[in-house]
Amino acid sequence: MSKVLVLPGDGIGPEIIAEAIKVLETINTLSDQSIAVDTGLVGGAAYDEHGHPLPQETLAKAKDCDAVLLGAVGGRKWESLDIAVRPEKGLLGLRAELGLFANLRPALLYPQLADASSLKPELVSGLDMMIVRELTGGIYFGQPRGVRTLDNGEREGFNTLVYSESEIKRIGHIAFETAQRRGGRLCSVDKANVLECTELWREVMASLASDYPDVSLSHMYVDNAAMQLVREPKQFDVIVTTNMFGDILSDCAAMLTGSIGMLPSASLDANGKGLYEPIHGSAPDIAGQNIANPLATILSVALMLRCTFGQAAAADMIERAINAVLDDGLRTVDIMSAGMTQVSTSVMGDAVVAKLKAA
Ligand code: NAD
């Protein structure tokens, strides 16, 4: 039987995960392909219980499951801990241990929320793009790295940008396949005019194109890509890029959609196993108040059904249910606007479940 490990984490994590579980359980009753749910501790909650943000028991369960659904980790309570045991290390450890090298971040603007974007509605209405970010290589992991003292006594900081051909190829294949399932357009973002490492990136991406004749590949320098994202974001279908460029561009793309509470993400290994989570953090400022937006986490369930479990129809159902709830004018506080009805976290989750049952 298919199995998902659910890790609520810290802050608003348990509140938003509770709503995602309601939705998954509803899907289980509507589908003939049931997914079993196991739970575990990660982040600050795990540190409090076991003295480590990623206990062995959690890691073993994660390896044993087909997918992991995570709320969020972190909070002020744990900020003074040694960096090696801070909550965020639990998440980084999971990504590394599970070999999750491909990060998929959709940026989709719900027409009902067009006013929430920082750009003019005509620039973003209909926006639907995907950023595929390499997650386990590049300058965030390259060796050597550090801060050294030179002979003249001055300190010098250094990091290394490094990608092997095989690393570029494996993220490239994921990106081309993603473009095949979407609009068939892939833009590879690099800085090939300055960095040799990304010159290789461009060359390897171009070499993959003949395997995907149904995808049109283009290349763009990262500075131009940043400009184009705020100038004409709808020109993009799928973007593939390095770890650091993807980190920056995906946050920029997220803001085009107006709310951090609406965006899911997937981090995948080579076999489709994935860690699914909302892109936002644990929001300690609103934790425990039943006001957080659970929709990014519910959308993470949809992404999980589509990418790991091959249940595209169930994923579509969830996305349609969310659209219907937004059409009804229900809004959590982060997406509230004049004339709409403000609801709590749990009422929003119940509303999505009701739409699923009525469909
Ligand atoms: P955050 O994303 O938690 O919050 C930023 C702002 O957005 C806050 O005002 C918050 O109230 C709001 N917000 C976030 N999610 C929301 C939701 N679902 N509904 C309504 N409002 C929402 O970022 P932060 O404040 O920089 O970080 C808080 C903690 O989360 C830190 O400890 C940080 O390290 C951690 N963090 C964790 C992850 C993760 O688990 N993947 C990601 C980012 C930050």
Coordinates of C-alpha atoms in Angstrom, one line a residue, residues 15-331:
E15 CA -2.7 23.6 12.2
I16 CA -2.3 23.6 8.5
I17 CA -1.3 19.9 8.3
A18 CA -4.5 19.0 10.2
E19 CA -6.5 20.5 7.3
A20 CA -4.3 18.8 4.6
I21 CA -5.0 15.4 6.4
K22 CA -8.8 16.0 6.3
V23 CA -8.4 16.5 2.5
L24 CA -6.2 13.5 2.0
E25 CA -8.6 11.3 4.0
T26 CA -11.5 12.6 1.9
I27 CA -9.6 11.7 -1.3
N28 CA -8.9 8.3 0.2
T29 CA -12.6 7.7 0.5
L30 CA -13.4 8.9 -3.0
S31 CA -10.5 7.0 -4.7
D32 CA -9.8 3.3 -5.1
Q33 CA -6.1 3.9 -4.5
S34 CA -5.9 4.6 -0.7
I35 CA -2.8 6.2 0.8
A36 CA -1.8 5.2 4.4
V37 CA -0.7 8.0 6.7
D38 CA 2.1 7.7 9.3
T39 CA 3.3 10.6 11.4
G40 CA 6.6 11.8 13.0
L41 CA 8.5 14.6 14.6
V42 CA 10.8 17.1 12.8
G43 CA 12.3 20.5 13.6
G44 CA 11.9 22.1 17.0
A45 CA 9.2 19.7 18.1
A46 CA 11.6 16.8 17.5
Y47 CA 14.4 18.7 19.3
D48 CA 12.2 19.1 22.4
E49 CA 11.4 15.4 22.4
H50 CA 14.6 13.8 21.2
G51 CA 17.3 16.5 21.4
H52 CA 17.7 16.4 17.6
P53 CA 15.7 18.1 14.8
L54 CA 15.8 14.9 12.6
P55 CA 15.6 11.9 14.9
Q56 CA 16.7 8.5 13.5
E57 CA 13.2 7.2 13.9
T58 CA 11.8 10.0 11.7
L59 CA 14.5 9.5 9.1
A60 CA 13.9 5.7 9.0
K61 CA 10.1 6.3 8.5
A62 CA 10.8 8.9 5.8
K63 CA 13.0 6.4 3.9
D64 CA 10.3 3.7 4.2
C65 CA 7.5 6.0 2.8
D66 CA 6.7 6.9 -0.8
A67 CA 6.4 10.6 0.1
V68 CA 6.7 13.0 3.0
L69 CA 4.2 15.8 3.7
L70 CA 5.7 18.6 5.9
G71 CA 4.1 21.6 7.6
A72 CA 7.0 23.9 8.5
V73 CA 9.9 24.1 11.0
G74 CA 11.4 26.8 13.1
G75 CA 10.6 29.4 15.7
R76 CA 12.1 31.9 18.1
K77 CA 12.2 29.3 20.9
W78 CA 15.0 27.4 19.1
E79 CA 16.9 30.4 17.6
S80 CA 19.7 30.3 20.3
L81 CA 20.5 26.6 19.8
D82 CA 23.7 25.5 18.2
I83 CA 23.3 25.7 14.4
A84 CA 23.8 21.9 14.1
V85 CA 20.6 21.2 16.0
R86 CA 18.4 24.1 14.9
P87 CA 15.0 23.1 13.5
E88 CA 16.0 24.1 9.9
K89 CA 18.7 21.4 10.0
G90 CA 16.0 18.8 10.2
L91 CA 14.6 19.9 6.9
L92 CA 18.0 20.2 5.2
G93 CA 18.9 16.7 6.6
L94 CA 15.8 15.2 5.1
R95 CA 16.5 16.7 1.7
A96 CA 20.1 15.5 1.7
E97 CA 19.4 12.0 3.2
L98 CA 16.6 11.4 0.7
G99 CA 18.6 12.7 -2.3
L100 CA 15.9 15.3 -3.2
F101 CA 17.8 17.1 -5.9
A102 CA 14.8 18.6 -7.8
N103 CA 12.8 21.4 -6.3
L104 CA 9.5 22.2 -8.2
R105 CA 7.9 25.5 -7.3
P106 CA 4.8 26.5 -9.2
A107 CA 3.8 30.1 -9.3
L108 CA 0.1 30.2 -10.1
L109 CA -2.1 33.2 -9.7
Y110 CA -5.7 32.4 -8.8
P111 CA -7.9 34.9 -10.7
Q112 CA -9.9 35.5 -7.6
L113 CA -6.7 36.8 -5.9
A114 CA -5.4 39.0 -8.8
D115 CA -5.6 42.1 -6.6
A116 CA -3.2 40.6 -4.1
S117 CA -0.3 40.7 -6.5
S118 CA 2.3 43.5 -6.3
L119 CA 2.1 43.8 -10.2
K120 CA -0.7 45.2 -12.2
P121 CA -3.6 42.7 -12.8
E122 CA -3.1 42.7 -16.6
L123 CA 0.5 41.6 -16.1
V124 CA -0.2 38.7 -13.8
S125 CA -3.7 37.5 -14.6
G126 CA -3.5 34.0 -15.9
L127 CA 0.1 33.5 -14.6
D128 CA 0.9 29.8 -14.4
M129 CA 4.6 29.0 -14.3
M130 CA 6.9 26.4 -12.8
I131 CA 10.4 26.9 -11.5
V132 CA 12.6 23.7 -11.4
R133 CA 15.5 24.4 -9.1
E134 CA 18.5 22.2 -8.6
L135 CA 18.5 21.6 -4.8
T136 CA 21.5 19.5 -3.6
G137 CA 24.5 21.0 -5.6
G138 CA 26.0 24.2 -6.8
I139 CA 27.5 27.0 -4.6
Y140 CA 25.5 26.1 -1.5
F141 CA 27.3 22.8 -1.2
G142 CA 30.6 23.2 -3.3
Q143 CA 34.0 22.7 -1.6
P144 CA 36.2 24.4 -0.7
R145 CA 34.3 27.0 1.3
G146 CA 35.0 29.1 4.3
V147 CA 36.7 32.2 5.6
R148 CA 40.5 32.3 5.7
T149 CA 43.1 34.8 6.8
L150 CA 45.5 36.0 4.2
D151 CA 49.2 36.6 4.7
N152 CA 48.5 40.3 5.1
G153 CA 46.1 39.6 7.9
E154 CA 43.0 40.4 5.9
R155 CA 40.1 37.9 6.1
E156 CA 38.7 36.5 2.8
G157 CA 35.4 34.6 2.4
F158 CA 35.1 32.0 -0.4
N159 CA 32.6 29.5 -1.8
T160 CA 32.7 27.2 -4.8
L161 CA 30.2 27.0 -7.7
V162 CA 30.5 23.4 -9.0
Y163 CA 28.2 21.2 -11.1
S164 CA 29.1 17.9 -12.8
E165 CA 27.6 17.0 -16.2
S166 CA 25.6 14.2 -14.5
E167 CA 24.1 16.7 -12.0
I168 CA 23.1 19.0 -14.8
K169 CA 21.6 16.2 -16.8
R170 CA 19.4 14.8 -14.1
I171 CA 17.8 18.1 -13.2
G172 CA 17.6 18.8 -17.0
H173 CA 15.6 15.6 -17.6
I174 CA 13.2 16.5 -14.8
A175 CA 12.7 20.0 -16.3
F176 CA 12.2 18.8 -19.8
E177 CA 9.6 16.2 -18.6
T178 CA 7.9 18.9 -16.6
A179 CA 7.7 21.1 -19.7
Q180 CA 6.3 18.1 -21.7
R181 CA 3.4 17.8 -19.1
R182 CA 2.8 21.6 -19.3
G183 CA 3.0 24.1 -22.2
G184 CA 6.1 22.6 -23.8
R185 CA 8.4 25.6 -23.2
L186 CA 11.5 25.4 -21.1
C187 CA 13.8 28.3 -20.3
S188 CA 17.2 27.5 -18.8
V189 CA 18.6 30.3 -16.7
D190 CA 22.4 30.7 -16.2
K191 CA 25.2 33.2 -16.2
A192 CA 27.1 31.6 -19.0
N193 CA 28.7 34.9 -20.1
V194 CA 30.6 35.1 -16.8
L195 CA 30.7 31.7 -15.0
E196 CA 32.4 28.8 -16.7
C197 CA 30.3 26.4 -14.6
T198 CA 27.1 27.7 -16.0
E199 CA 28.6 27.7 -19.5
L200 CA 28.7 24.0 -19.0
W201 CA 25.2 24.1 -17.6
R202 CA 24.0 25.8 -20.9
E203 CA 25.9 23.3 -23.1
V204 CA 24.5 20.2 -21.3
M205 CA 20.9 21.6 -21.3
A206 CA 21.2 22.2 -25.0
S207 CA 22.5 18.6 -25.5
L208 CA 19.4 17.2 -23.9
A209 CA 17.0 19.0 -26.2
S210 CA 17.2 16.5 -29.0
D211 CA 15.6 13.9 -26.6
Y212 CA 12.6 16.2 -26.2
P213 CA 11.5 17.4 -29.7
D214 CA 8.1 18.4 -28.3
V215 CA 9.8 21.0 -25.9
S216 CA 11.2 24.3 -27.1
L217 CA 14.3 25.2 -25.2
S218 CA 15.5 28.7 -24.7
H219 CA 18.4 30.2 -22.6
M220 CA 18.4 33.4 -20.5
Y221 CA 21.0 35.1 -18.3
V222 CA 19.9 35.3 -14.7
D223 CA 19.9 39.1 -14.5
N224 CA 17.6 39.3 -17.5
A225 CA 15.4 36.5 -16.1
A226 CA 14.9 38.6 -12.9
M227 CA 14.0 41.6 -15.0
Q228 CA 11.6 39.6 -17.2
L229 CA 9.9 38.0 -14.2
V230 CA 8.6 41.4 -13.1
R231 CA 8.3 42.9 -16.6
E232 CA 6.4 40.1 -18.4
P233 CA 6.1 37.0 -16.2
K234 CA 3.5 35.3 -18.4
Q235 CA 6.2 34.6 -21.1
F236 CA 7.5 31.7 -18.9
D237 CA 6.2 28.2 -18.8
V238 CA 9.0 26.2 -17.1
I239 CA 12.3 27.7 -15.8
V240 CA 15.2 25.4 -14.9
T241 CA 18.1 26.8 -13.0
T242 CA 20.9 26.3 -10.4
N243 CA 20.4 26.1 -6.7
M244 CA 21.2 29.7 -5.8
F245 CA 19.6 31.3 -8.9
G246 CA 16.5 29.2 -8.3
D247 CA 16.4 30.2 -4.6
I248 CA 16.2 33.8 -5.5
L249 CA 14.0 33.6 -8.6
S250 CA 11.4 31.3 -7.0
D251 CA 10.8 33.7 -4.2
C252 CA 10.4 36.6 -6.7
A253 CA 7.9 34.5 -8.7
A254 CA 6.0 33.6 -5.5
M255 CA 5.4 37.2 -4.7
L256 CA 3.9 37.8 -8.2
T257 CA 1.0 35.6 -7.0
G258 CA 0.3 37.8 -4.0
S259 CA 0.2 35.4 -1.1
I260 CA 2.8 33.1 0.5
G261 CA -0.1 31.1 1.9
M262 CA -1.2 29.8 -1.5
L263 CA 2.0 28.1 -2.9
P264 CA 3.0 24.5 -2.6
S265 CA 6.4 22.9 -3.5
A266 CA 7.8 19.5 -4.2
S267 CA 11.4 18.2 -3.8
L268 CA 11.9 15.0 -5.7
D269 CA 14.5 12.3 -6.0
A270 CA 15.3 10.3 -9.2
N271 CA 12.5 7.8 -8.6
G272 CA 9.6 10.2 -8.0
K273 CA 9.8 10.0 -4.2
G274 CA 9.1 13.5 -2.9
L275 CA 8.9 15.8 0.0
Y276 CA 5.9 18.2 -0.3
E277 CA 5.5 21.3 1.7
P278 CA 4.1 24.9 1.5
I279 CA 6.7 27.4 0.5
H280 CA 6.1 29.5 3.7
G281 CA 7.7 29.0 7.1
S282 CA 6.2 28.3 10.5
A283 CA 4.8 31.8 10.9
P284 CA 5.3 32.0 14.7
D285 CA 3.5 35.4 14.8
I286 CA 0.2 33.8 14.0
A287 CA 0.7 30.2 15.4
G288 CA -2.0 28.8 17.6
Q289 CA -4.7 31.3 16.5
N290 CA -6.4 29.1 13.9
I291 CA -6.0 31.9 11.3
A292 CA -3.2 30.6 9.0
N293 CA -4.0 29.8 5.4
P294 CA -4.0 26.0 4.9
L295 CA -4.4 26.2 1.1
A296 CA -0.6 26.0 0.3
T297 CA -0.4 22.8 2.3
I298 CA -3.6 21.4 0.8
L299 CA -2.2 22.2 -2.6
S300 CA 1.0 20.3 -1.6
V301 CA -1.2 17.2 -1.2
A302 CA -2.4 17.8 -4.8
L303 CA 1.1 18.1 -6.0
M304 CA 2.0 14.9 -4.1
L305 CA -0.9 13.0 -5.6
R306 CA 0.2 14.1 -9.1
C307 CA 4.0 13.7 -8.9
T308 CA 4.5 10.7 -6.6
F309 CA 1.3 8.7 -6.7
G310 CA 0.2 9.4 -10.3
Q311 CA -3.3 10.4 -9.2
A312 CA -3.7 13.4 -11.6
A313 CA -7.5 13.2 -11.4
A314 CA -7.5 13.4 -7.6
A315 CA -5.1 16.4 -7.8
D316 CA -7.4 18.1 -10.3
M317 CA -10.3 17.6 -7.9
I318 CA -8.5 19.3 -5.1
E319 CA -7.5 22.2 -7.2
R320 CA -11.1 22.6 -8.5
A321 CA -12.4 22.4 -4.9
I322 CA -10.0 25.3 -3.9
N323 CA -11.1 27.3 -6.9
A324 CA -14.7 26.8 -5.9
V325 CA -14.1 27.8 -2.3
L326 CA -12.4 31.0 -3.5
D327 CA -15.3 31.6 -5.9
D328 CA -17.6 31.5 -2.8
G329 CA -15.6 34.4 -1.4
L330 CA -14.0 32.5 1.5
R331 CA -10.7 34.0 2.5

